[in-house]
Coordinates of C-alpha atoms and ligand atoms in Angstrom, one line a residue:
M1 CA 126.9 96.8 94.5
V2 CA 124.9 95.4 91.7
E3 CA 127.8 92.2 91.1
A4 CA 127.2 91.7 95.2
V5 CA 123.4 91.6 94.8
Q6 CA 123.9 89.0 91.8
S7 CA 126.0 87.0 93.6
R8 CA 124.0 86.6 96.8
A9 CA 121.1 85.7 94.5
A10 CA 123.0 83.2 92.8
Q11 CA 124.0 81.5 96.2
Q12 CA 120.8 81.7 97.8
G13 CA 118.4 81.7 95.0
P14 CA 115.5 84.5 94.7
R15 CA 114.0 85.8 97.7
G16 CA 110.0 84.7 98.2
V17 CA 107.8 87.5 97.9
S18 CA 104.1 87.1 99.5
I19 CA 101.5 89.4 97.8
L20 CA 98.2 90.1 99.9
G21 CA 95.9 92.0 97.5
A22 CA 97.8 90.8 94.4
T23 CA 94.8 91.2 92.5
G24 CA 94.7 95.1 92.8
S25 CA 96.7 98.2 91.6
I26 CA 99.6 98.0 94.1
G27 CA 99.5 93.8 93.7
A28 CA 100.0 94.6 89.8
S29 CA 102.4 97.2 90.2
T30 CA 104.5 94.5 92.6
L31 CA 104.2 92.0 90.0
D32 CA 105.6 93.9 87.3
V33 CA 108.4 94.4 89.0
I34 CA 108.9 91.4 90.3
A35 CA 108.8 90.1 86.4
R36 CA 111.9 92.2 86.0
H37 CA 114.0 90.4 88.3
P38 CA 113.4 86.8 88.2
G39 CA 116.9 86.2 89.4
Q40 CA 116.1 88.1 92.6
F41 CA 112.5 87.5 93.6
R42 CA 110.2 84.8 93.3
V43 CA 106.4 85.3 93.9
V44 CA 105.4 82.5 96.5
A45 CA 101.8 83.4 97.6
V46 CA 99.2 85.7 95.9
T47 CA 96.0 86.6 97.7
A48 CA 92.8 88.4 96.3
H49 CA 89.0 88.9 98.3
T50 CA 86.6 87.7 95.5
K51 CA 88.4 88.0 92.0
V52 CA 88.9 84.2 91.6
A53 CA 89.5 84.2 88.0
E54 CA 91.9 86.8 87.9
L55 CA 93.6 85.1 91.1
A56 CA 93.7 81.9 89.0
A57 CA 95.5 83.9 86.1
L58 CA 97.9 85.3 88.4
C59 CA 98.8 81.4 89.4
V60 CA 99.2 80.7 85.8
Q61 CA 101.6 83.3 85.2
H62 CA 103.7 83.4 88.5
R63 CA 103.2 79.9 89.6
P64 CA 103.1 80.7 93.6
H65 CA 102.9 77.8 96.1
L66 CA 99.9 79.3 98.0
A67 CA 96.9 81.0 96.9
V68 CA 94.4 82.4 98.7
I69 CA 90.8 84.0 98.1
G70 CA 89.2 86.4 101.0
D71 CA 86.0 84.9 100.7
P72 CA 85.7 81.6 101.9
G73 CA 82.5 80.7 99.5
R74 CA 84.8 81.1 96.5
E75 CA 87.4 78.3 97.4
P76 CA 85.7 75.6 95.5
E77 CA 85.7 77.8 92.4
L78 CA 89.4 78.6 93.0
R79 CA 90.5 75.2 93.5
A80 CA 88.5 74.2 90.1
L81 CA 89.9 76.6 88.2
L82 CA 93.3 76.0 89.4
R83 CA 92.8 72.0 88.7
R84 CA 91.7 72.7 85.1
A85 CA 94.8 75.2 84.4
G86 CA 96.8 71.9 85.6
L87 CA 98.2 73.5 88.8
S88 CA 99.0 72.0 91.9
T89 CA 98.9 75.5 94.1
R90 CA 97.8 74.9 97.6
V91 CA 94.8 77.0 98.2
G92 CA 93.6 78.7 101.2
S93 CA 90.7 81.1 102.2
G94 CA 89.3 83.5 104.6
I95 CA 91.4 84.9 107.5
E96 CA 93.1 81.8 108.0
G97 CA 94.4 81.7 104.7
L98 CA 95.3 85.3 104.6
L99 CA 97.6 84.8 107.8
E100 CA 99.0 81.9 106.2
A101 CA 100.3 83.9 103.3
A102 CA 101.3 86.5 105.9
Q103 CA 103.4 84.0 107.6
S104 CA 104.6 81.8 105.0
Q105 CA 107.8 80.1 105.7
D106 CA 108.8 80.7 101.7
A107 CA 108.4 84.2 102.0
A108 CA 111.2 86.6 103.1
V109 CA 109.2 89.6 101.8
V110 CA 105.2 90.4 102.2
V111 CA 103.5 93.1 100.6
A112 CA 100.9 94.5 102.4
A113 CA 98.3 95.7 99.7
I114 CA 94.9 95.0 101.0
V115 CA 92.7 97.8 101.4
G116 CA 91.2 99.0 104.6
A117 CA 91.2 97.5 107.9
A118 CA 90.8 94.3 106.5
G119 CA 94.5 93.8 106.2
L120 CA 95.4 94.6 110.0
L121 CA 95.4 91.0 111.2
P122 CA 97.5 89.6 108.3
T123 CA 99.9 92.9 108.1
I124 CA 100.6 92.5 111.9
A125 CA 101.1 88.5 111.4
A126 CA 103.7 89.3 108.7
A127 CA 105.7 91.9 111.3
R128 CA 105.3 89.6 113.9
A129 CA 106.9 86.6 111.8
G130 CA 109.8 88.8 111.1
K131 CA 109.2 89.7 107.3
R132 CA 110.6 92.3 105.3
L133 CA 107.0 94.0 105.3
L134 CA 106.2 96.6 102.3
L135 CA 103.3 98.4 103.5
A136 CA 100.9 100.2 101.3
N137 CA 98.2 99.2 103.5
K138 CA 98.1 102.4 105.3
E139 CA 94.6 102.0 107.0
A140 CA 96.2 99.1 109.2
I141 CA 99.0 101.8 110.6
V142 CA 96.2 104.5 111.0
C143 CA 94.1 102.2 113.2
A144 CA 97.3 100.2 114.6
G145 CA 100.2 101.9 114.7
A146 CA 101.6 101.2 118.1
L147 CA 100.6 97.7 117.9
L148 CA 101.9 97.3 114.5
L149 CA 105.3 98.9 115.4
E150 CA 105.6 96.7 118.5
A151 CA 104.8 93.7 116.4
V152 CA 107.7 94.9 114.0
R153 CA 110.2 94.9 116.8
S154 CA 109.4 92.1 118.6
G155 CA 109.2 90.2 115.2
G156 CA 112.6 91.3 114.0
A157 CA 110.6 92.5 111.0
T158 CA 111.7 95.2 108.5
L159 CA 109.0 97.8 107.9
L160 CA 109.3 99.8 104.5
P161 CA 106.6 102.3 103.4
L162 CA 105.4 101.7 99.9
D163 CA 103.0 105.0 100.0
S164 CA 104.9 107.3 97.8
E165 CA 105.1 110.2 100.1
H166 CA 106.7 107.9 103.3
N167 CA 108.7 106.2 100.5
A168 CA 110.1 109.9 99.3
I169 CA 110.7 110.7 103.4
H170 CA 112.2 107.1 103.9
Q171 CA 114.8 108.0 101.0
C172 CA 115.4 111.6 102.1
L173 CA 115.8 110.6 105.8
A174 CA 118.2 107.4 104.8
G175 CA 120.2 110.1 102.8
A176 CA 120.4 112.4 105.8
G177 CA 121.6 109.4 107.8
S178 CA 119.4 110.2 111.0
H179 CA 116.6 112.3 111.9
E180 CA 118.6 114.8 114.1
G181 CA 117.9 118.5 112.8
V182 CA 114.8 117.8 111.1
R183 CA 112.2 120.7 111.3
R184 CA 109.1 119.1 109.6
L185 CA 108.0 116.6 107.1
I186 CA 106.3 118.0 104.2
L187 CA 103.7 115.6 102.3
T188 CA 102.9 116.6 98.9
A189 CA 99.1 116.0 97.5
S190 CA 98.1 116.2 94.2
G191 CA 94.9 117.7 95.0
G192 CA 92.7 115.2 93.6
P193 CA 90.5 115.4 90.8
F194 CA 88.3 118.3 92.4
R195 CA 91.2 120.5 93.6
E196 CA 89.8 123.5 91.7
C197 CA 85.8 122.3 92.3
R198 CA 83.8 124.4 94.3
D199 CA 80.1 123.0 93.9
F200 CA 80.7 119.2 95.1
S201 CA 76.7 118.6 95.3
A202 CA 76.3 116.4 92.1
V203 CA 79.9 114.4 92.5
T204 CA 79.5 111.0 90.7
P205 CA 81.7 107.9 91.7
E206 CA 83.0 108.2 88.3
Q207 CA 84.1 111.7 88.7
A208 CA 85.5 111.1 92.2
C209 CA 87.9 107.8 90.9
A210 CA 89.3 109.6 87.9
H211 CA 92.5 110.6 89.1
P212 CA 94.3 113.2 87.4
N213 CA 97.6 111.6 87.9
W214 CA 97.4 108.1 89.7
R215 CA 95.2 105.0 88.5
M216 CA 94.5 103.5 92.0
G217 CA 91.8 101.1 93.5
R218 CA 88.3 102.9 94.0
K219 CA 88.7 103.4 97.8
I220 CA 92.0 105.3 97.6
S221 CA 90.7 107.1 94.6
V222 CA 87.8 108.7 96.7
D223 CA 89.9 109.3 99.8
S224 CA 92.4 111.2 97.3
A225 CA 89.1 113.2 96.1
T226 CA 88.0 113.9 99.8
L227 CA 91.8 114.4 100.8
M228 CA 91.0 111.6 103.0
N229 CA 94.1 110.1 102.0
K230 CA 96.6 112.8 102.7
G231 CA 94.8 112.8 106.2
L232 CA 95.6 109.0 106.7
E233 CA 99.1 109.8 105.3
V234 CA 99.5 112.2 108.0
I235 CA 98.4 110.1 110.6
E236 CA 100.8 107.1 109.0
A237 CA 103.7 109.6 109.1
S238 CA 103.3 110.2 112.5
W239 CA 103.7 106.6 113.4
L240 CA 106.3 105.6 110.8
F241 CA 108.5 108.2 111.7
G242 CA 107.9 109.6 115.0
F243 CA 106.9 113.1 114.5
A244 CA 104.0 114.9 115.9
R245 CA 101.3 116.6 113.7
G246 CA 103.0 120.2 114.4
Q247 CA 105.9 118.7 112.6
I248 CA 104.2 117.3 109.4
D249 CA 102.9 119.6 107.0
V250 CA 100.9 119.2 103.9
V251 CA 101.5 121.2 100.6
V252 CA 99.1 120.6 97.2
H253 CA 101.5 120.0 94.2
P254 CA 99.2 118.9 91.1
Q255 CA 102.3 117.9 89.1
S256 CA 102.9 114.7 91.6
V257 CA 106.8 114.5 90.7
V258 CA 108.0 115.6 93.9
H259 CA 106.5 112.9 96.1
S260 CA 107.3 114.3 99.4
M261 CA 110.2 116.7 101.5
V262 CA 112.2 116.5 104.7
E263 CA 113.0 120.4 105.6
F264 CA 116.0 120.5 108.3
G265 CA 116.9 123.2 110.7
D266 CA 119.7 124.6 108.8
G267 CA 117.2 125.3 106.0
S268 CA 117.8 122.5 103.6
V269 CA 114.9 120.7 102.0
L270 CA 115.7 117.1 100.6
A271 CA 113.0 115.9 98.2
Q272 CA 112.4 112.8 96.3
M273 CA 111.2 113.4 92.9
G274 CA 110.5 111.0 90.0
T275 CA 107.5 110.3 87.4
P276 CA 104.0 109.5 89.2
D277 CA 104.5 105.9 89.2
M278 CA 103.9 103.1 92.0
R279 CA 106.7 100.8 90.4
T280 CA 109.5 103.3 91.7
P281 CA 108.4 103.0 95.6
I282 CA 108.0 99.5 95.2
A283 CA 111.4 99.0 93.4
Y284 CA 113.4 100.8 96.5
A285 CA 111.7 98.8 98.8
L286 CA 112.4 95.6 97.3
G287 CA 115.6 96.0 96.3
F288 CA 116.4 98.3 99.6
P289 CA 119.4 99.2 100.2
Q290 CA 120.1 98.7 96.6
R291 CA 118.5 100.3 93.9
I292 CA 117.0 97.9 91.0
D293 CA 114.9 98.7 87.7
S294 CA 111.5 99.3 88.2
G295 CA 110.3 100.1 84.7
S296 CA 109.3 103.4 85.1
E297 CA 109.5 106.3 82.8
P298 CA 113.0 108.5 83.7
L299 CA 111.8 112.1 84.6
N300 CA 112.3 114.6 81.9
F301 CA 113.5 117.9 83.2
L302 CA 113.4 119.5 79.7
R303 CA 109.9 118.6 79.3
M304 CA 108.6 119.2 82.3
A305 CA 105.9 122.4 82.9
A306 CA 106.2 124.0 85.9
L307 CA 106.2 122.7 89.6
T308 CA 103.5 124.6 91.4
F309 CA 102.8 124.5 95.2
E310 CA 99.9 125.5 97.3
A311 CA 98.1 125.2 100.6
P312 CA 95.4 122.5 101.1
D313 CA 92.1 124.1 101.8
L314 CA 90.5 122.6 104.7
D315 CA 87.2 124.0 104.2
R316 CA 86.1 122.3 100.8
F317 CA 88.3 119.8 102.4
P318 CA 87.0 119.2 105.7
C319 CA 88.1 115.4 105.8
L320 CA 91.7 116.5 106.0
A321 CA 90.6 118.7 109.0
L322 CA 89.3 115.9 110.5
A323 CA 92.1 113.7 110.3
Y324 CA 94.2 116.4 111.9
R325 CA 91.5 116.3 114.6
A326 CA 91.6 112.5 115.1
L327 CA 95.6 112.6 115.1
E328 CA 95.6 115.2 118.2
A329 CA 92.9 113.2 119.9
G330 CA 94.6 110.0 120.1
P331 CA 94.8 106.3 118.6
T332 CA 91.1 105.7 119.3
A333 CA 90.0 108.6 117.2
S334 CA 92.2 107.3 114.4
I335 CA 90.4 103.9 114.4
V336 CA 86.8 105.7 114.3
L337 CA 88.1 107.9 111.4
N338 CA 89.2 105.2 109.5
A339 CA 86.2 103.1 110.1
A340 CA 83.3 105.6 109.5
N341 CA 85.5 106.8 106.4
E342 CA 85.4 103.3 104.9
I343 CA 81.7 102.9 105.7
A344 CA 81.1 106.2 104.2
V345 CA 83.2 105.6 100.7
E346 CA 81.4 102.3 100.5
A347 CA 78.3 103.9 100.5
F348 CA 79.2 107.0 97.9
L349 CA 80.5 104.2 95.8
A350 CA 77.2 102.3 96.0
R351 CA 75.4 105.4 95.6
G352 CA 73.8 105.4 98.8
L353 CA 75.7 108.7 100.1
P354 CA 76.4 111.8 98.6
F355 CA 79.9 113.0 98.2
T356 CA 79.7 115.8 100.5
A357 CA 78.0 113.9 103.5
I358 CA 81.0 111.7 104.0
A359 CA 82.8 114.3 106.2
A360 CA 79.7 114.8 108.3
V361 CA 79.3 111.0 108.8
I362 CA 82.8 110.4 110.0
S363 CA 82.7 114.1 112.2
E364 CA 79.3 112.2 113.9
A365 CA 81.1 109.2 114.3
L366 CA 84.4 110.8 116.1
D367 CA 81.8 113.2 118.3
A368 CA 79.9 110.0 119.4
I369 CA 83.0 107.8 120.3
A370 CA 85.4 108.2 123.0
A371 CA 87.5 105.3 124.8
P372 CA 91.2 105.2 125.8
A373 CA 93.8 103.7 123.4
P374 CA 93.3 99.8 123.0
E375 CA 96.2 97.4 124.2
S376 CA 95.2 94.6 122.0
V377 CA 94.3 94.1 118.2
D378 CA 91.3 92.6 119.7
G379 CA 90.6 96.2 121.2
V380 CA 91.4 97.9 117.9
L381 CA 88.8 95.6 116.2
Q382 CA 86.1 96.3 118.9
I383 CA 86.4 100.1 118.5
D384 CA 86.3 99.6 114.6
A385 CA 83.4 97.3 114.6
L386 CA 81.4 100.0 117.0
A387 CA 82.5 103.0 114.7
R388 CA 81.4 101.3 111.4
R389 CA 77.7 100.3 113.1
H390 CA 77.4 104.2 114.1
A391 CA 78.5 105.5 110.7
R392 CA 75.7 102.8 109.1
Q393 CA 73.0 104.4 111.4
A394 CA 74.2 108.0 110.2
I395 CA 74.1 106.9 106.7
A396 CA 70.9 105.2 107.1
E397 CA 69.4 108.6 108.7
I398 CA 70.7 110.7 105.9
A399 CA 69.2 108.2 103.4
A400 CA 65.9 108.7 105.3
T401 CA 65.5 112.4 106.1
G402 CA 68.1 113.5 103.1
V403 CA 69.3 115.8 105.9
R404 CA 73.2 117.4 105.7
Ligands
NAD1 P1 92.6 97.9 95.0 O1 91.2 98.4 95.4 O2 93.0 98.1 93.7 O3 93.0 96.5 95.6 C1 92.8 96.2 97.0 C2 93.5 94.6 96.8 O4 92.9 94.1 98.2 C3 92.4 93.3 96.0 O5 93.6 92.7 95.8 C4 91.4 92.8 96.6 O6 91.1 91.6 96.3 C5 92.1 93.1 98.1 N1 90.7 93.1 99.2 C6 90.1 94.2 99.1 N2 89.2 93.8 100.4 C7 89.6 92.9 101.1 C8 89.1 92.1 101.8 N3 88.3 92.1 102.8 N4 90.0 91.0 102.3 C9 91.2 90.9 101.6 N5 91.4 91.2 100.6 C10 90.7 92.3 100.5 O7 93.5 98.7 95.9 P2 94.9 99.5 95.7 O8 94.8 100.8 95.0 O9 95.9 98.6 95.4 O10 95.3 99.5 97.1 C11 95.5 99.0 97.9 C12 96.2 99.7 99.5 O11 97.4 100.7 99.3 C13 95.3 100.5 100.3 O12 95.4 100.9 101.6 C14 95.7 101.9 99.3 O13 95.4 103.0 100.5 C15 97.5 101.4 99.5 N6 98.2 102.4 98.4 C16 97.7 102.5 97.1 C17 98.5 103.1 96.1 C18 97.9 103.0 94.8 O14 98.4 103.7 93.8 N7 97.0 102.3 94.2 C19 99.4 104.0 96.5 C20 99.6 104.3 98.0 C21 99.1 103.4 98.9
MG2 MG1 100.2 108.4 98.8

């Protein structure tokens, strides 16, 4: 098998990989895995939102053909840095640049690792262009699940999840051979930094971002602290694997060793385990169906403490309950949930909203906005914009009155 992979690489050369969100946590892990397999993969495009110097440094190191900065105002700075480094990398910016990176002819693989609904258009573009699409950007599938899956189908793309839980389920279902006989999916959750917290009134952004098991971007870290991350993942799982809410359960597993499980009608449960290191799911999706080295530490069973499991507490973590409510209500509610959450988390990180008010902002937006499921990406973006306006208004009212 390994020889077959090597000889294919030797015949065709390394596969081009475009990394959307290359300066982030998933971007860094992806670059690390790729660097271990120079014969098999080559970075052809990298994008970032505002971090020009970091993006230029990645260009020096990985020599992509294309570098894109999301903020168009920073494009001249990026050009100057690349010129000074003696590189002839093509430069793009704004949404046009991101779309070019997503559709690049040089890329067989696109890693969707932009955070938030900002990644939606490039993710859909990569699907339409028929890429192997490695999806970390869960917000894209949460707010446009049906449209993204349709783009994957019509574009002939291959969608592989990077989120560790969904990657685990993909592995369990691939091992099972089919979805037949599956009774339920069991997503594990670490419980985040506040698993045992009883009083959330003085929670700071620093505390919320100090995740016990994973080093991640700030938005997903806050989502993990509120358990909204698990809520988004339940919605993500329902789209990816085609199961209804009643067949997707969440269990809190603080050690983050079992990454998720599939239970079958005969009582068998398949679990995927490993050290908590995103390089494992990234390597799985890059190499699939072959297994390639990820650089992660092997799991040491003899040094492992007990593995424990407990029910999530929906009273202390109302964001998870809101996500269940949104999934049951339909696609529009998922867009509203995601957009209001993005705005509330941004405000919390900027110290403009108490941690305890995040759920209230989302709940109000869900109460206020109802519309039929959008049939186009434009329709998704309209509901997203409406929910963002609504959430900003709710946050302004909270700031003015202090009530919640
Ligand atoms: P991060 O904040 O570390 O990185 C985000 C990347 O997106 C950066 O490169 C940034 O420049 C880019 N970006 C941000 N806003 C943008 C915008 N408006 N336009 C264009 N680019 C923009 O985040 P992360 O932790 O790497 O997470 C990325 C995605 O992967 C998220 O959707 C997250 O939920 C998901 N994910 C992350 C992890 C993890 O371990 N970090 C695990 C599972 C899923
Ligand atoms: Mg996850």
